[in-house]
C-alpha positions as MATLAB code, in Angstrom:
seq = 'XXXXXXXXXXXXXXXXXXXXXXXXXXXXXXXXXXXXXXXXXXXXXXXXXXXXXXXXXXXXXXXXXXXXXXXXXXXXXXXXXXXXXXXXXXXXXXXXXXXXXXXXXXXXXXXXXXXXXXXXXXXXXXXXXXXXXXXXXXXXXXXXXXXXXXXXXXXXXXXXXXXXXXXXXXXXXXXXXXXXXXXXXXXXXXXXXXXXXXXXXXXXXXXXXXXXXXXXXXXXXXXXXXXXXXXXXXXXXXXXXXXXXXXXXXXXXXXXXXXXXXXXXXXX';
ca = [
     -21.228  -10.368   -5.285;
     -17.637  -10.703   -4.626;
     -16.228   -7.905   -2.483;
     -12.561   -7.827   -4.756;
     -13.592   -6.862   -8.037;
      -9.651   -6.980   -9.039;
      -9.677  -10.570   -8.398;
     -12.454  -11.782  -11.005;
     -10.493   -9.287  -13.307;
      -7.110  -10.376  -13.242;
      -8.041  -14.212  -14.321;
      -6.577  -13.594  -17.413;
      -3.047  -12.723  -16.387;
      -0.672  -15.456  -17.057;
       2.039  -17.653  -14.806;
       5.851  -17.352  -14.707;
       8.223  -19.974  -12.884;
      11.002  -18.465  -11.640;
      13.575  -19.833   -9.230;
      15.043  -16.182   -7.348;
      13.184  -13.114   -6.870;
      12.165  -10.830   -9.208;
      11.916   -6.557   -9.116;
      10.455   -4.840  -12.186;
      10.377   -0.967  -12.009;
       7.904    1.667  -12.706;
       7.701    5.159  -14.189;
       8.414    7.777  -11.420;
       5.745    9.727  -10.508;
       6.392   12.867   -7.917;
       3.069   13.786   -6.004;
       3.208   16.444   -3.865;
       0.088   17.418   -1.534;
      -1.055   20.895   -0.204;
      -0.805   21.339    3.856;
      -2.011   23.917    5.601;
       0.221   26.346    7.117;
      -0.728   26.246   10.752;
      -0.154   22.321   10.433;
       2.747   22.432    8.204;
       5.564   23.123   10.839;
       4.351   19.166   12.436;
       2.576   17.521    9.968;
       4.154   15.799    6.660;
       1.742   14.086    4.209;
       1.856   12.861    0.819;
      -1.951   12.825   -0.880;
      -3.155    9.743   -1.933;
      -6.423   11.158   -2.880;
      -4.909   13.211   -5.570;
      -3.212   10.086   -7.400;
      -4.369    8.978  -10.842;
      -6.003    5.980  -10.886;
      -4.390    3.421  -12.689;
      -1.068    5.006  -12.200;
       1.791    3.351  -10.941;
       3.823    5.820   -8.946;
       7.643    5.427   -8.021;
       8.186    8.479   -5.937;
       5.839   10.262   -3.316;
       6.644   13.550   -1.777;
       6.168   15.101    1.710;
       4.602   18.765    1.901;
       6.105   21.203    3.147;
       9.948   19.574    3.631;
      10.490   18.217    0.383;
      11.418   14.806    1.375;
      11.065   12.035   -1.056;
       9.659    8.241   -0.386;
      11.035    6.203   -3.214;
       8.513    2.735   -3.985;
      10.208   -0.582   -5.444;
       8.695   -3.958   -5.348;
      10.418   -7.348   -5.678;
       8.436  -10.470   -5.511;
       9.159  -14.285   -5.704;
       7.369  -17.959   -5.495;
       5.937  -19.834   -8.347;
       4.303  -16.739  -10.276;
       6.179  -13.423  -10.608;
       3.700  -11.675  -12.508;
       3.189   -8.526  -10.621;
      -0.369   -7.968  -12.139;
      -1.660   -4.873  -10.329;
       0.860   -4.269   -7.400;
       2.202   -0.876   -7.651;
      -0.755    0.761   -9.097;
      -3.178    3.357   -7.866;
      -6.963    2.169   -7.311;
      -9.783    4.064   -5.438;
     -12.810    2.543   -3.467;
     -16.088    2.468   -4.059;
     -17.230    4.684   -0.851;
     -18.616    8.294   -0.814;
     -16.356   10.009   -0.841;
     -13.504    7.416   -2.200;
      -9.960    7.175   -1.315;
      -6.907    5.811   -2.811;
      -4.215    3.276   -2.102;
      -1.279    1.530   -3.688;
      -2.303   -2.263   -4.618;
       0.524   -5.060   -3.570;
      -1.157   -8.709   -5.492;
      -0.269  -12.281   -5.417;
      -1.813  -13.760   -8.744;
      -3.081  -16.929   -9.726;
      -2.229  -20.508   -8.193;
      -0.361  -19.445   -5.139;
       2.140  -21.533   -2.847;
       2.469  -20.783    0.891;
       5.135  -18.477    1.168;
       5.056  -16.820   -1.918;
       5.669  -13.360   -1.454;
       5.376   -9.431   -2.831;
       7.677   -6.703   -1.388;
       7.163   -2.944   -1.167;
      10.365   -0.933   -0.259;
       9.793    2.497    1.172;
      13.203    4.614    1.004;
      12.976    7.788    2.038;
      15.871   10.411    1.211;
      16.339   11.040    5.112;
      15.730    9.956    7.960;
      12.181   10.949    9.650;
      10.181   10.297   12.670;
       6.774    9.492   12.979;
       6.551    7.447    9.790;
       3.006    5.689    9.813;
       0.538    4.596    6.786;
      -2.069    2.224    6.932;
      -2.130   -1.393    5.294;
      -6.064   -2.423    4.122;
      -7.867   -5.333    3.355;
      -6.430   -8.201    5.048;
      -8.301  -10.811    5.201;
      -8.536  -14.367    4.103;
     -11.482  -17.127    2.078;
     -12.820  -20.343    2.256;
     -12.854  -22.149    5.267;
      -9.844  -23.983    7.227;
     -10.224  -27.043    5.028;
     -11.079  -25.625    1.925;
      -8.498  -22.649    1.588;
      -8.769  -19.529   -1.418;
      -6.439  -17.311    0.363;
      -5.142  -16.116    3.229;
      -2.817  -13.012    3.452;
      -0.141  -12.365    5.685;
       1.898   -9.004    5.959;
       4.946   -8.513    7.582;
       6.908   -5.578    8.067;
      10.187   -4.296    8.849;
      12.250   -2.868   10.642;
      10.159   -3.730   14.113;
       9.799   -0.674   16.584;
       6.226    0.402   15.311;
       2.651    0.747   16.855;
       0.211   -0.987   15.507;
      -3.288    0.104   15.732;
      -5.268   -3.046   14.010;
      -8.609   -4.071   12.898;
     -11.083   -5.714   14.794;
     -10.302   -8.766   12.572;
      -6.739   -8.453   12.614;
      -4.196  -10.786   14.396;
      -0.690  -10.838   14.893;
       2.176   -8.842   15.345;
       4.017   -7.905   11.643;
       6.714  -10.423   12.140;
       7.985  -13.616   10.082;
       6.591  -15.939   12.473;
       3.502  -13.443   13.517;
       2.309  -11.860   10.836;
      -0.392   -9.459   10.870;
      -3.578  -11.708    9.586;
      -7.470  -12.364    9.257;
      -8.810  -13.977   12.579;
     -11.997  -14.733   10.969;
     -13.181  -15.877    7.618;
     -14.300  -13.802    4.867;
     -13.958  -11.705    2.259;
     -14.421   -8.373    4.202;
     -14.714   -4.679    2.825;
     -12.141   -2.669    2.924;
     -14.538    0.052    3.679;
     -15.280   -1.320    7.066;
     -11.494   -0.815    8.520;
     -11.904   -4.485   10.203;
      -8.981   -5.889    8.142;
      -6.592   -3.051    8.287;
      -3.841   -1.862   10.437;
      -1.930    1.444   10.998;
       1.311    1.198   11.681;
       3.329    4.068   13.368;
       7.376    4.580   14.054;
       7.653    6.666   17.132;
      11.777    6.463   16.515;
      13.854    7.152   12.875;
      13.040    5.524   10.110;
      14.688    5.938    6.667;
      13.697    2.512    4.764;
      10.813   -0.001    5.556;
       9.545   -2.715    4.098;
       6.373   -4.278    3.681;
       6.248   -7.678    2.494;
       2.704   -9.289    1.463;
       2.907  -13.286    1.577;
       0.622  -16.310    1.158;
      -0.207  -17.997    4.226;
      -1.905  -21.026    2.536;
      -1.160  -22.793   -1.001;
      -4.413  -21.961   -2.543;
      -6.202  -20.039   -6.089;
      -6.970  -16.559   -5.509;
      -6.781  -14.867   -8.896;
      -5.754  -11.763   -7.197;
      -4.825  -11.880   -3.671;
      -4.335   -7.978   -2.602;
      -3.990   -5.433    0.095;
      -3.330   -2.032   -0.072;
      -0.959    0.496    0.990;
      -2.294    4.299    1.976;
      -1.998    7.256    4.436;
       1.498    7.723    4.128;
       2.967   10.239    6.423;
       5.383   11.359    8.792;
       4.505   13.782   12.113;
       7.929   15.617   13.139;
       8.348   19.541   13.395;
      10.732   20.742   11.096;
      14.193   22.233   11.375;
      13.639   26.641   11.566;
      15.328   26.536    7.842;
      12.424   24.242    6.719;
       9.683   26.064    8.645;
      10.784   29.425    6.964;
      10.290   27.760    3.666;
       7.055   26.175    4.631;
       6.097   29.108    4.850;
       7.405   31.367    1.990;
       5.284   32.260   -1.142;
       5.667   30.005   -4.144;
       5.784   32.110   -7.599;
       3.715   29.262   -9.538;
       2.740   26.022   -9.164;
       5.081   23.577  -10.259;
       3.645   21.360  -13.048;
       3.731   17.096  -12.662;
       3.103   16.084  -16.596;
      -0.683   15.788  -15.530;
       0.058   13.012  -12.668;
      -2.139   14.783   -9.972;
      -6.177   14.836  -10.777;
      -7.508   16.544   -8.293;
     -11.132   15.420   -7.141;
     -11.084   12.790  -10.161;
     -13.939    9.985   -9.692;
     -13.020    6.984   -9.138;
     -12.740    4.541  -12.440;
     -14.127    1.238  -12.775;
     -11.227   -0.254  -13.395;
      -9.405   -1.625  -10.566;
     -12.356   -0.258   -8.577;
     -11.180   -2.985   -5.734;
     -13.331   -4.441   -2.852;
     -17.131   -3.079   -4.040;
     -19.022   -3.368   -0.772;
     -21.766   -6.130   -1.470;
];
């Protein structure tokens, strides 16, 4: 059994030609995650587990501070269609966790390319998520896919996968060594990337190393968060009683199983 479910279920999506990049936009979502106080004052996180599947968040927001990470995609090559990138899918492990899908669909020419832009409303330090399921299929003279991912600005440490090569830039992308389709379960084909400096905007760009037919090239974007101690002002609010929760028009499920759909990478 294939290990990317998404890609045997996107064959249907059809082909655009377009001769610039693209962006489309999505609804905005806030998501806001509960920290514990005695880890508040250092620790900002946005939950990923508590994300709808199927949803296609624009905004993500740290807890305690308040601060905002703003998601837009552009893409280009010979097929725009963004197909799943942008939306929320969950793995088949026990327990499962989410991520945030980035896809190449279709025929695919070296070089085409999908873009996630991470803005955040200030500047932070610490910044560091993980990228999953790099990888690449066929065989070096019969090529499916192979993905690249590079990411900007430079300045990061990357921890990778024991099947990941490369450095994140243009010419060095972070890649599969080996052949294979692996699960993103096993952590072999992903890489955590961490900013020790200030950050305010990155970008991850996801690009086809090899012309090739994947259906539904993907990684996935997760474990966003920052590791900083706050300003006292912030602190002080970390720390004062709320009078209610705030409600998000039903965007956060907590503990919701995961749904078939878009249930990517089933270990086989």
């Amino acid at each position: 059994m294939n290990n990317d479910v998404e890609r045997a279920q996107e064959a249907g999506i059809s082909r655009r030609t377009v001769a610039k990049a693209v962006a489309w936009s999505v609804p905005a979502i806030a998501v806001a995650a509960t920290v514990p106080i005695a880890a508040a004052s250092c620790v900002e996180t946005t939950s990923f587990d508590n994300l709808r599947v199927g949803s296609r968040p624009s905004m993500l927001t740290f807890e305690p501070s308040g601060v905002t990470a703003s998601l837009s995609y552009t893409a280009s090559g010979s097929d725009n269609t963004p197909g799943v990138t942008s939306q929320v899918a969950a793995t088949s492990t026990n327990p499962s966790w989410r991520y945030i899908e980035l896809q190449l669909v279709e025929r695919l020419d070296q070089g085409d390319w999908v873009e996630l832009n991470i803005a955040l409303s200030q500047p932070v330090t610490g910044l560091s998520f993980i990228v999953h399921d790099i990888d690449k299929s066929g065989s070096p003279g019969r090529v499916s896919w192979v993905d690249e991912v590079i990411v900007s600005p430079t300045g990061y440490t990357a921890q990778p996968g024991t099947n990941i090569v490369g450095n994140g830039t243009s010419s060095s992308p972070f890649t599969a060594n080996a052949w294979g389709d692996t699960p993103i379960s096993g952590g072999a084909g992903r890489v955590t990337l961490t900013w020790g400096n200030t950050v305010q905007n990155v970008t991850v760009r996801y690009r086809a190393g090899r012309t090739g037919s994947a259906r539904s090239q993907h990684v996935g974007i997760g474990a966003l968060r920052y590791d900083a101690c706050l300003p006292p002002t912030q602190q002080m609010r970390s720390i004062a009683p709320r009078s209610a929760p705030i409600p998000l028009d039903g965007d956060i499920s907590v503990g919701e199983p995961p749904a078939a759909l878009h249930d990517a990478n089933v270990d086989s």
